[in-house]
Tab-separated table of N, CA and C in Angstrom:
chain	number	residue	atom	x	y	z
A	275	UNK	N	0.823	-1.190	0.000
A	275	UNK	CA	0.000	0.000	0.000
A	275	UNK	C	0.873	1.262	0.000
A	276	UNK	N	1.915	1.560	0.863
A	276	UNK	CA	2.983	2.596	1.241
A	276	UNK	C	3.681	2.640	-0.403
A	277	UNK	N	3.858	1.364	-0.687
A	277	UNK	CA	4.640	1.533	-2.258
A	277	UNK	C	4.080	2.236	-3.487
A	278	UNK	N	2.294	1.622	-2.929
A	278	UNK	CA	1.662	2.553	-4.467
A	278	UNK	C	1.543	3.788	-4.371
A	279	UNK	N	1.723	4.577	-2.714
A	279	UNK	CA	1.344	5.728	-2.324
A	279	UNK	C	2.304	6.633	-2.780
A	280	UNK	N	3.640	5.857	-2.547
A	280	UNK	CA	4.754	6.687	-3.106
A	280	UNK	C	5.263	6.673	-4.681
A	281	UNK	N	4.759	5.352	-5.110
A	281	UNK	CA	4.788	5.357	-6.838
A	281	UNK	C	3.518	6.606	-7.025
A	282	UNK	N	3.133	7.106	-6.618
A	282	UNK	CA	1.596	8.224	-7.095
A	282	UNK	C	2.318	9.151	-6.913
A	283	UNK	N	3.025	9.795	-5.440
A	283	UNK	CA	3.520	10.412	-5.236
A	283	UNK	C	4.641	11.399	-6.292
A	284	UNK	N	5.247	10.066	-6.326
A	284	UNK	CA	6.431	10.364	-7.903
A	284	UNK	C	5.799	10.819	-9.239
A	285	UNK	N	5.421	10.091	-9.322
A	285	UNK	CA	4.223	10.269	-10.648
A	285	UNK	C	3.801	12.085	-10.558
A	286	UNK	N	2.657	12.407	-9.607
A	286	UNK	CA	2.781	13.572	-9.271
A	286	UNK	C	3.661	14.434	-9.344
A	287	UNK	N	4.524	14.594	-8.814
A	287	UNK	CA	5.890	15.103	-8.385
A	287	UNK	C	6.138	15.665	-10.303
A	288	UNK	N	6.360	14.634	-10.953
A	288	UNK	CA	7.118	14.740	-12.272
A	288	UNK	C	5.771	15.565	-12.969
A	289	UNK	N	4.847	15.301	-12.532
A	289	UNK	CA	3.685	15.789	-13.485
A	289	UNK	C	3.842	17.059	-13.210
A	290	UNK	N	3.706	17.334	-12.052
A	290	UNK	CA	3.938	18.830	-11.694
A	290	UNK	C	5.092	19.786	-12.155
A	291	UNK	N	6.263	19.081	-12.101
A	291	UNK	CA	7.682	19.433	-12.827
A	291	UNK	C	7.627	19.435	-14.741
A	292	UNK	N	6.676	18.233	-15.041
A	292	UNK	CA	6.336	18.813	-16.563
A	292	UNK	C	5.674	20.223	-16.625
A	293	UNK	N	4.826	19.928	-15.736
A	293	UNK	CA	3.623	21.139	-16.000
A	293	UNK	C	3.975	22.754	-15.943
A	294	UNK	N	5.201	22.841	-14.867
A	294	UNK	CA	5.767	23.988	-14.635
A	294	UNK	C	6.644	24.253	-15.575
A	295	UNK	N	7.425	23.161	-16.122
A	295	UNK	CA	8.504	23.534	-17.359
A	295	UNK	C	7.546	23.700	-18.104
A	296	UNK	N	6.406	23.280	-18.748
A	296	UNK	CA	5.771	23.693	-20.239
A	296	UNK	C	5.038	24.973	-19.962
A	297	UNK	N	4.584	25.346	-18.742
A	297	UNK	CA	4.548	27.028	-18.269
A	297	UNK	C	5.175	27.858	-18.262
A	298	UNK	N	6.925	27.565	-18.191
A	298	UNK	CA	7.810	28.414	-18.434
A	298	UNK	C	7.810	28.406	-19.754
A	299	UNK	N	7.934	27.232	-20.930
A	299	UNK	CA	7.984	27.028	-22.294
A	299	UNK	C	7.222	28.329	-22.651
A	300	UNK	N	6.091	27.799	-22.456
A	300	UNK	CA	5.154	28.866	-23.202
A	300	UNK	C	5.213	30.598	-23.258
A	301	UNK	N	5.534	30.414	-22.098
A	301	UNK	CA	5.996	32.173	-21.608
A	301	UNK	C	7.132	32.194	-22.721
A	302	UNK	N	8.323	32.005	-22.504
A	302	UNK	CA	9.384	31.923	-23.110
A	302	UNK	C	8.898	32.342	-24.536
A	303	UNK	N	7.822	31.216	-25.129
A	303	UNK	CA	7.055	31.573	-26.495
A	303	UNK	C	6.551	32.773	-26.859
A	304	UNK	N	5.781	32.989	-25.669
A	304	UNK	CA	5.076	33.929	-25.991
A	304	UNK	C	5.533	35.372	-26.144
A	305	UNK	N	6.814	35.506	-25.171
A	305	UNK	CA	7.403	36.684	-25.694
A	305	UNK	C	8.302	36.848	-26.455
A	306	UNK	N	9.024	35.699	-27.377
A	306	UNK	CA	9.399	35.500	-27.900
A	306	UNK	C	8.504	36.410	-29.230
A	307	UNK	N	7.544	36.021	-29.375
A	307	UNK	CA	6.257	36.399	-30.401
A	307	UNK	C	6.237	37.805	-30.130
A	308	UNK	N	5.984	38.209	-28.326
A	308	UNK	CA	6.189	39.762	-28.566
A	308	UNK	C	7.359	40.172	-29.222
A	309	UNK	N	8.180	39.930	-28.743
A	309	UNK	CA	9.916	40.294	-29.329
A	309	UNK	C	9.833	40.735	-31.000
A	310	UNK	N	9.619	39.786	-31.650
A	310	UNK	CA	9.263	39.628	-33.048
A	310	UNK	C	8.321	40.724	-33.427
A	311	UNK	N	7.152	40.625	-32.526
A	311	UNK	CA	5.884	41.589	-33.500
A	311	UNK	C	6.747	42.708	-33.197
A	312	UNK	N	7.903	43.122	-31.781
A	312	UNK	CA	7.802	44.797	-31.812
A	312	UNK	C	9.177	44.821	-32.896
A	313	UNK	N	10.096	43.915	-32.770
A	313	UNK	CA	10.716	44.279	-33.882
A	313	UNK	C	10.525	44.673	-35.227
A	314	UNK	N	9.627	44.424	-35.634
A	314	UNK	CA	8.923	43.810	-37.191
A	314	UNK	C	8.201	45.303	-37.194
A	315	UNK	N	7.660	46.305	-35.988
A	315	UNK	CA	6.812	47.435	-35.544
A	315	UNK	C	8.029	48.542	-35.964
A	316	UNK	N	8.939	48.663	-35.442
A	316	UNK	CA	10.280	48.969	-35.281
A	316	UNK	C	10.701	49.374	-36.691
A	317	UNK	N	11.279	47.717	-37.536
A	317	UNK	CA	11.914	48.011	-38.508
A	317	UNK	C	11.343	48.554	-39.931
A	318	UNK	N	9.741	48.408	-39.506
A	318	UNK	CA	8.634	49.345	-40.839
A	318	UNK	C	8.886	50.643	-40.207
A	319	UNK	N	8.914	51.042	-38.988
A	319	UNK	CA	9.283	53.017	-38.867
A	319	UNK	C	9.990	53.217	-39.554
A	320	UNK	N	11.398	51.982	-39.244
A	320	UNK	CA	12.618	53.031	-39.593
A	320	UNK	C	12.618	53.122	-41.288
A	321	UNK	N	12.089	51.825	-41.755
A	321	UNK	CA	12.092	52.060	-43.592
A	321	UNK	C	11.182	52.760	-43.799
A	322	UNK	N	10.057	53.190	-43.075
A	322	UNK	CA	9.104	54.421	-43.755
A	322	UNK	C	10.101	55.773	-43.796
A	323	UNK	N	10.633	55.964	-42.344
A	323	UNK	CA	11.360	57.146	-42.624
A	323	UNK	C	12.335	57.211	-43.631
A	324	UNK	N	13.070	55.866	-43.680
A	324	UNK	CA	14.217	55.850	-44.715
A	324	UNK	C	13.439	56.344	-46.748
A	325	UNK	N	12.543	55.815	-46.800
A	325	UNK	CA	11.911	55.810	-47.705
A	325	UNK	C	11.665	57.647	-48.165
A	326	UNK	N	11.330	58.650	-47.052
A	326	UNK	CA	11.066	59.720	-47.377
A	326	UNK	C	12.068	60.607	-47.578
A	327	UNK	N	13.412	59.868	-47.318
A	327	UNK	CA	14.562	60.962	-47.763
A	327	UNK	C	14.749	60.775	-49.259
């Protein structure tokens, strides 16, 4: 009984440790995506301005 409690236990344990790494993943993603859109925001200013000289 003590054995299956602690095989659950583990089990848990790792589930929780996936769950928090694919929470950091995603973050990581997601601003990653911001990063990108403001760059991409960024480098159309600077060629609009470049464009009007």
């Amino acid at each position: 009984m003590r054995e299956d409690q602690a095989g659950l236990a583990k089990m848990n344990a790792k589930q929780q440790e996936n769950s928090q790494f694919n929470s950091g993943y995603q973050e990581i993603d997601k601003l990653s995506q911001q990063y990108y859109i403001i760059t991409t925001i960024i480098a159309t200013k600077k060629l609009k301005n470049i464009e009007k000289f």
